[in-house]
Coordinates of C-alpha atoms and ligand atoms in Angstrom, one line a residue:
M94 CA 20.9 32.4 -4.9
A95 CA 18.8 31.5 -8.0
G96 CA 15.7 29.1 -7.5
K97 CA 14.0 27.8 -4.3
R98 CA 16.0 27.3 -1.0
V99 CA 14.9 23.4 0.4
A100 CA 15.6 22.1 3.8
V101 CA 16.0 17.8 3.4
I102 CA 14.6 16.8 7.3
G103 CA 15.7 13.1 7.9
A104 CA 18.9 14.0 5.8
S105 CA 20.8 10.9 6.4
G106 CA 18.0 8.0 6.3
Y107 CA 17.6 6.6 2.8
G108 CA 15.3 9.2 1.9
G109 CA 17.3 12.3 2.4
L110 CA 20.1 11.0 0.5
Q111 CA 18.2 9.9 -2.3
T112 CA 16.7 13.2 -2.6
L113 CA 20.3 14.7 -2.0
R114 CA 21.4 13.1 -4.3
L115 CA 18.7 14.1 -6.8
L116 CA 19.1 17.8 -6.5
Q117 CA 22.8 18.1 -6.1
G118 CA 23.0 19.6 -10.3
H119 CA 19.1 20.7 -9.8
P120 CA 18.9 24.0 -12.1
D121 CA 16.4 24.9 -9.7
L122 CA 16.3 24.0 -6.1
T123 CA 19.6 24.7 -3.8
V124 CA 19.4 22.4 -0.6
T125 CA 20.0 25.2 2.6
F126 CA 19.5 23.0 5.4
L127 CA 20.2 19.7 6.7
G128 CA 17.9 18.3 9.8
G129 CA 18.1 15.2 11.9
E130 CA 18.0 13.7 15.2
R131 CA 21.1 11.5 15.6
S132 CA 23.1 13.2 13.3
S133 CA 22.2 16.6 15.1
G134 CA 25.8 18.8 14.6
R135 CA 27.4 16.3 12.4
R136 CA 29.4 18.6 9.5
W137 CA 27.9 16.9 6.5
S138 CA 31.1 15.4 5.3
E139 CA 32.2 13.6 8.2
L140 CA 28.7 12.3 8.6
V141 CA 28.2 11.1 4.8
P142 CA 32.4 11.4 2.9
F143 CA 31.1 9.8 -0.2
L144 CA 28.3 12.4 -1.3
P145 CA 30.0 15.6 -1.3
L146 CA 27.2 18.8 -1.2
E147 CA 28.3 21.9 -2.8
D148 CA 27.9 23.5 0.8
D149 CA 29.0 21.3 3.6
L150 CA 26.0 22.1 5.8
V151 CA 26.0 20.8 9.3
V152 CA 23.1 18.9 10.4
R153 CA 20.6 20.8 12.6
S154 CA 18.2 19.4 14.8
P155 CA 14.8 20.0 12.8
D156 CA 13.3 23.6 14.8
P157 CA 10.4 25.2 12.2
E158 CA 12.2 28.3 12.6
A159 CA 15.2 27.8 11.9
I160 CA 13.7 25.7 9.0
A161 CA 11.6 28.4 7.8
A162 CA 14.3 31.1 8.6
A163 CA 17.1 29.1 5.9
A164 CA 14.1 27.6 3.0
D165 CA 11.0 28.3 1.1
L166 CA 10.1 24.7 1.0
A167 CA 10.9 21.4 3.4
V168 CA 11.4 17.4 1.8
L169 CA 10.3 15.4 5.6
S170 CA 11.9 12.0 5.3
L171 CA 11.3 10.7 9.4
P172 CA 9.9 7.8 10.5
N173 CA 5.9 7.8 10.7
G174 CA 4.4 10.5 12.8
L175 CA 7.2 12.6 13.1
A176 CA 6.0 14.8 10.3
A177 CA 2.8 16.0 12.0
G178 CA 4.9 17.9 14.5
L179 CA 6.8 19.5 12.3
V180 CA 4.1 20.6 9.1
P181 CA 2.2 23.3 11.2
E182 CA 4.4 24.9 12.4
L183 CA 6.0 24.9 9.2
L184 CA 2.9 26.1 7.4
Q185 CA 2.1 28.7 9.4
R186 CA 5.3 30.2 8.3
G187 CA 5.3 29.8 5.0
V188 CA 7.2 26.6 4.3
K189 CA 5.8 24.5 1.7
V190 CA 5.9 20.9 2.5
V191 CA 6.9 17.3 0.8
D192 CA 5.9 14.4 3.3
L193 CA 7.6 11.3 2.4
S194 CA 5.9 9.2 5.7
A195 CA 2.4 8.4 5.8
D196 CA 1.2 11.1 8.2
Y197 CA -0.8 13.1 5.5
R198 CA -1.8 10.4 3.1
Y199 CA -5.2 10.1 4.8
R200 CA -8.3 12.1 4.4
S201 CA -8.9 12.0 7.7
L202 CA -6.8 11.6 11.2
A203 CA -9.3 9.2 12.6
Q204 CA -8.3 7.0 9.4
W205 CA -4.5 7.6 10.4
Q206 CA -4.4 6.6 13.8
E207 CA -6.1 3.6 13.4
V208 CA -3.5 2.3 10.3
Y209 CA -0.8 3.5 12.2
A210 CA -2.2 2.9 15.4
A211 CA 1.3 2.2 17.0
E212 CA 2.8 5.8 16.3
A213 CA -0.6 7.2 17.2
R214 CA -0.2 6.3 20.7
Q215 CA 3.3 8.3 20.6
V216 CA 2.4 11.5 18.9
A217 CA -0.7 13.5 20.2
R218 CA -2.2 15.0 16.5
Q219 CA -5.0 17.3 16.3
D220 CA -4.7 18.0 12.8
D221 CA -7.4 16.6 10.7
D222 CA -8.0 19.9 8.6
L223 CA -4.4 19.5 7.8
C224 CA -5.3 16.1 6.6
R225 CA -8.0 17.1 4.7
E226 CA -5.6 20.1 2.8
A227 CA -3.3 17.4 1.9
V228 CA -2.7 17.4 -1.8
Y229 CA -1.8 12.7 -2.4
G230 CA 1.1 13.4 -4.4
L231 CA 0.4 10.5 -7.1
V232 CA 2.1 13.1 -9.4
E233 CA 0.6 11.2 -12.7
V234 CA -3.1 11.8 -11.3
A235 CA -2.8 14.9 -9.6
E236 CA -0.4 17.1 -11.3
A237 CA -2.8 20.4 -11.3
Q238 CA -3.5 19.7 -7.3
I239 CA -0.2 19.4 -6.5
R240 CA 1.4 22.6 -7.9
Q241 CA -1.6 24.5 -6.3
A242 CA -1.1 22.8 -2.8
R243 CA 0.6 23.6 0.1
L244 CA 1.1 19.8 1.9
V245 CA 2.1 16.9 -0.4
A246 CA 1.7 13.7 1.2
A247 CA 4.2 11.1 -1.3
P248 CA 2.5 7.8 -1.7
G249 CA 3.6 4.8 -0.1
C250 CA 6.2 2.9 -2.6
F251 CA 3.8 -0.4 -3.4
P252 CA 0.9 2.6 -3.2
T253 CA 2.9 4.0 -6.3
A254 CA 3.5 0.8 -8.5
S255 CA -0.1 -0.6 -8.1
L256 CA -1.7 2.4 -8.4
L257 CA -0.3 3.1 -11.9
A258 CA -0.5 -0.1 -12.9
L259 CA -4.5 -0.1 -11.6
L260 CA -6.2 3.0 -11.7
P261 CA -6.3 3.9 -15.5
F262 CA -8.8 0.4 -15.4
L263 CA -10.9 1.5 -12.9
E264 CA -11.4 5.3 -13.4
Q265 CA -12.6 3.6 -16.9
G266 CA -14.6 0.8 -14.9
L267 CA -13.4 -1.8 -17.3
I268 CA -12.3 -4.0 -14.3
E269 CA -14.1 -5.6 -11.1
T270 CA -13.7 -3.5 -8.4
G271 CA -13.9 -6.7 -6.1
G272 CA -11.8 -9.5 -6.2
I273 CA -8.7 -7.2 -7.2
V274 CA -5.6 -8.9 -5.5
I275 CA -2.1 -7.4 -6.0
D276 CA 1.0 -9.0 -5.2
A277 CA 4.7 -7.2 -4.9
K278 CA 8.1 -7.6 -4.0
T279 CA 10.4 -5.5 -2.4
G280 CA 14.3 -4.9 -2.2
T281 CA 15.2 -4.1 1.5
S282 CA 16.2 -0.7 1.5
G283 CA 12.1 -0.5 1.3
G284 CA 13.0 -1.1 5.6
G285 CA 14.3 2.0 6.3
R286 CA 18.3 2.7 6.8
A287 CA 17.9 2.2 10.7
A288 CA 18.7 -2.0 12.3
K289 CA 16.2 -4.2 11.9
E290 CA 16.5 -8.0 12.3
N291 CA 14.4 -9.0 8.9
L292 CA 16.4 -6.6 7.3
L293 CA 19.8 -8.2 8.4
L294 CA 22.2 -9.7 5.4
A295 CA 21.9 -13.4 7.3
E296 CA 18.4 -13.2 7.0
A297 CA 17.2 -11.3 3.8
A298 CA 20.0 -12.8 1.3
E299 CA 19.2 -16.3 -0.8
A300 CA 15.6 -16.1 0.6
V301 CA 11.9 -14.9 -0.2
A302 CA 9.4 -14.1 2.5
P303 CA 5.8 -13.2 2.4
Y304 CA 4.8 -10.1 4.6
G305 CA 2.7 -8.3 6.2
V306 CA 0.3 -11.0 4.8
V307 CA -3.6 -9.7 5.4
G308 CA -3.2 -6.0 6.7
H309 CA -0.5 -4.5 5.4
R310 CA -0.7 -0.9 6.1
H311 CA -0.1 0.3 2.6
T312 CA -4.0 -2.1 1.9
S313 CA -5.9 0.9 3.5
E314 CA -3.5 3.6 1.2
I315 CA -4.3 1.4 -2.3
E316 CA -7.9 1.2 -1.8
Q317 CA -9.1 4.6 -1.0
L318 CA -6.8 6.1 -4.0
A319 CA -8.6 2.8 -6.4
G320 CA -12.0 3.7 -4.3
Q321 CA -11.6 7.2 -5.4
A322 CA -11.5 6.5 -9.0
A323 CA -14.0 3.9 -9.3
G324 CA -16.2 6.3 -7.8
Q325 CA -17.0 3.6 -5.1
A326 CA -15.1 2.0 -2.4
I327 CA -12.8 -0.7 -2.9
Q328 CA -11.4 -3.7 -0.8
L329 CA -8.8 -5.7 -2.4
Q330 CA -5.8 -7.7 -1.1
F331 CA -2.0 -6.7 -1.4
T332 CA 0.8 -9.2 -0.3
P333 CA 4.7 -8.3 -0.6
H334 CA 7.8 -10.2 -0.5
L335 CA 11.1 -9.5 0.8
M336 CA 13.1 -10.1 -1.9
P337 CA 17.4 -10.2 -1.4
M338 CA 18.3 -7.2 -3.3
V339 CA 19.1 -3.5 -1.9
R340 CA 16.4 -1.6 -4.2
G341 CA 13.7 -2.1 -6.4
L342 CA 9.6 -2.9 -6.4
L343 CA 7.7 -5.3 -8.8
A344 CA 3.8 -5.4 -8.1
T345 CA 1.8 -7.8 -10.3
V346 CA -1.9 -6.4 -9.7
Y347 CA -4.9 -9.0 -11.1
G348 CA -8.2 -8.2 -11.9
R349 CA -11.3 -9.5 -13.7
L350 CA -11.7 -7.9 -17.1
R351 CA -15.7 -6.5 -17.5
D352 CA -15.3 -7.5 -21.1
P353 CA -14.0 -11.0 -21.5
G354 CA -13.1 -9.6 -25.1
L355 CA -10.7 -7.0 -24.6
T356 CA -7.5 -8.4 -25.5
A357 CA -4.1 -7.0 -24.6
E358 CA -3.1 -5.1 -26.8
D359 CA -6.8 -2.9 -26.6
C360 CA -5.8 -3.0 -22.7
T361 CA -1.9 -1.5 -23.8
T362 CA -3.4 1.2 -25.7
L363 CA -5.5 2.3 -22.9
L364 CA -2.5 2.8 -20.6
K365 CA -0.9 4.1 -23.4
A366 CA -3.3 6.9 -23.2
S367 CA -4.0 7.5 -19.7
Y368 CA 0.1 8.2 -19.7
R369 CA 0.6 10.1 -23.3
H370 CA 1.4 12.8 -21.4
S371 CA 3.5 11.7 -18.0
P372 CA 7.9 10.9 -19.2
T373 CA 8.1 9.1 -15.7
V374 CA 5.5 5.8 -17.0
Q375 CA 6.7 4.0 -19.8
V376 CA 4.2 1.1 -21.2
L377 CA 6.0 -1.5 -23.0
P378 CA 4.7 -3.5 -26.1
V379 CA 2.9 -6.7 -25.1
G380 CA 4.7 -9.9 -24.0
V381 CA 7.5 -7.5 -22.9
Y382 CA 7.7 -7.3 -19.5
P383 CA 9.5 -5.6 -16.7
S384 CA 12.3 -5.6 -14.2
T385 CA 13.1 -3.6 -11.7
K386 CA 17.1 -3.7 -13.0
W387 CA 15.6 -1.7 -15.8
V388 CA 14.6 0.8 -13.9
R389 CA 17.2 1.1 -11.1
N390 CA 18.9 4.9 -9.9
T391 CA 15.7 6.7 -11.8
N392 CA 12.4 7.9 -11.5
R393 CA 10.7 5.5 -13.9
C394 CA 7.6 3.5 -13.5
L395 CA 7.4 0.5 -16.5
L396 CA 4.4 -0.8 -16.8
S397 CA 3.2 -4.2 -19.0
V398 CA -0.5 -5.4 -19.5
Q399 CA -1.0 -9.4 -20.6
V400 CA -4.7 -10.7 -20.9
D401 CA -5.4 -14.4 -20.3
P402 CA -8.6 -14.5 -22.4
R403 CA -9.3 -18.2 -20.4
T404 CA -9.6 -16.8 -17.9
G405 CA -10.6 -13.8 -18.2
Q406 CA -7.8 -11.9 -16.3
L407 CA -6.0 -8.7 -16.7
I408 CA -2.5 -9.3 -15.7
V409 CA -0.6 -5.5 -15.3
M410 CA 3.2 -5.7 -13.9
S411 CA 4.8 -2.4 -12.5
A412 CA 8.0 -1.7 -11.6
I413 CA 9.6 1.3 -10.1
D414 CA 13.0 1.9 -8.2
N415 CA 11.0 2.0 -4.3
L416 CA 13.7 4.9 -3.5
I417 CA 13.0 7.0 -6.0
K418 CA 10.0 7.1 -8.0
G419 CA 8.9 4.8 -4.6
Q420 CA 10.5 7.6 -2.5
A421 CA 12.7 10.5 -2.9
G422 CA 12.5 10.9 -6.7
Q423 CA 8.3 11.4 -6.5
G424 CA 9.2 13.9 -3.9
V425 CA 11.6 16.0 -6.1
Q426 CA 8.3 15.9 -8.6
C427 CA 6.5 17.4 -5.9
L428 CA 8.9 20.1 -5.0
N429 CA 9.1 21.0 -9.1
L430 CA 5.9 21.3 -9.2
L431 CA 5.4 22.9 -5.7
S432 CA 8.1 25.5 -7.6
G433 CA 6.2 26.2 -11.2
L434 CA 8.8 24.0 -12.4
E435 CA 8.2 21.1 -15.0
A436 CA 7.9 17.3 -13.1
G437 CA 10.6 16.2 -14.2
T438 CA 13.0 18.8 -14.1
G439 CA 16.6 17.0 -13.1
L440 CA 15.1 13.5 -12.7
P441 CA 17.2 11.2 -13.9
L442 CA 14.8 8.5 -16.9
L443 CA 17.5 6.6 -18.1
P444 CA 19.2 3.3 -15.9
F445 CA 23.3 2.4 -16.1
Y446 CA 22.3 -1.5 -17.1
P447 CA 23.1 -3.5 -15.7
Ligands
LIG637 N1 12.3 3.5 2.1 C1 12.1 3.4 0.9 O1 11.7 2.9 0.1 C2 10.5 4.3 1.3 C3 10.0 4.9 2.8 N2 9.1 5.7 2.4 C4 8.9 6.7 3.7 O2 10.0 8.1 4.2 C5 10.5 7.5 5.1 C6 12.0 7.7 5.7 O3 11.9 6.5 5.5 P1 14.0 6.0 5.0 O4 14.3 7.1 4.6 O5 13.4 4.9 4.7 O6 13.9 6.0 6.3 P2 15.4 6.3 7.3 O7 15.2 5.2 8.7 O8 16.5 5.5 6.5 O9 15.8 7.5 7.5 C7 14.7 8.0 8.8 C8 15.6 9.3 8.9 O10 14.9 10.1 10.2 C9 16.1 10.9 10.7 N3 15.2 11.1 12.2 C10 14.4 9.6 13.1 N4 13.6 10.1 14.4 C11 14.1 11.9 14.0 C12 14.1 13.1 15.1 N5 12.6 12.5 16.2 N6 13.5 14.0 14.8 C13 14.4 14.5 13.3 N7 15.2 13.5 12.6 C14 14.9 12.3 12.5 C15 17.0 9.9 10.8 O11 18.0 11.1 11.6 P3 19.0 10.8 12.2 O12 19.9 9.6 12.1 O13 20.2 11.8 12.4 O14 18.5 10.3 13.2 C16 17.2 9.7 9.6 O15 17.8 10.5 9.1 C17 9.2 7.3 5.9 O16 8.3 7.4 6.9 C18 9.1 5.6 5.5 O17 8.1 5.4 6.0 C19 8.6 6.1 1.7 C20 8.6 5.4 0.3 C21 9.4 4.7 0.5
LIG638 C1 11.0 -4.0 3.4 C2 9.9 -3.2 3.6 O1 10.2 -3.2 5.1 N1 9.1 -2.1 3.4 C3 8.4 -1.0 3.9 C4 8.2 -0.1 2.9 C5 7.0 0.8 3.6 C6 7.3 2.0 2.5 O2 7.4 2.2 1.1 O3 7.0 3.1 3.1 P1 5.8 3.9 4.3 O4 5.8 3.3 6.1 O5 6.2 5.0 3.8 O6 4.4 3.6 3.7 C7 7.0 -2.2 4.9 O7 6.7 -2.7 3.7 O8 6.1 -1.6 5.4

């Protein structure tokens, strides 16, 4: 078998399903192990008949020994708190890991335990060293570090869209570090495949509603990376909204320009320069605003900048598919880098529109 062997743990969930779809026909990566809990013991073709795989594997319990025997790399797409039970043993056995959950996104275990307090009560973790070792997998800003990593923590969907919009302006010191506001909208698939009352059709259809106002868990994740880019601690306001759509995420980011003379054209030029080596990020011309439909089923992030000269506000709009660039596509980008490949290998950038 040419190329690397990949285990997908949490195969039957949304992140697992997207990962498997993206890896079908991948030139260098082959899926050799499927892991799950309730689906364990089921043959894939019976479990998910609409997504036939080249190898019709049986889903297995994620035993590290069995994973290491079958695979070089593992993607963990599990509810928060569960990856930490597998990662130390996988790394010990030489399996490199891309984790799609939040377990390794913070630089310290104590911070994860504070933000994910409910999950932390269920699991005993002592892997602070791995929290410090893990590389935050935002490929467009950390490609070189991800290539060298053993453990990559793929960013959350809101942080992905928000940070791609925000980081170039913070790195260049063009906006004030106080008063940043992120107003974001997401489709219901962001909540995963397991049943939840607020994600029922009758609850979410024909409605738009904010949730997690003040204290959503992605606030601290965004602040951590924003602070690193700015070189100082940052506190910002993040408010998500649930939209009556299946997939897609739009973040509108507001910051106050330090130089109110900067124009939308100036800011667009800066963004284009920042992402000139990143085919995943496309910066739209001034006055063209992104739609989630333009990135559906793609690994692309669309950015657009506007400036209001009356208020001195910078407004950056950022659209992604929460399940692809916000989750599994970013995970495959990281797998590619861990395998010595170009980050975008096998990943779609163009939508089937509409
Ligand atoms: N959905 C999104 O937009 C995004 C999600 N994420 C993160 O990615 C991760 C996965 O999310 P998502 O795909 O939405 O989740 P889902 O709820 O859709 O899927 C969860 C998967 O985990 C498996 N699983 C649950 N418990 C266990 C266990 N004890 N042992 C083995 N497998 C288990 C389930 O398998 P089974 O059915 O066999 O029990 C299922 O395949 C989460 O941490 C989420 O926060 C990150 C970015 C975006
Ligand atoms: C609609 C919905 O519930 N969306 C989720 C998105 C979570 C996510 O993307 O992932 P992590 O838990 O890995 O950070 C939320 O807002 O929590």
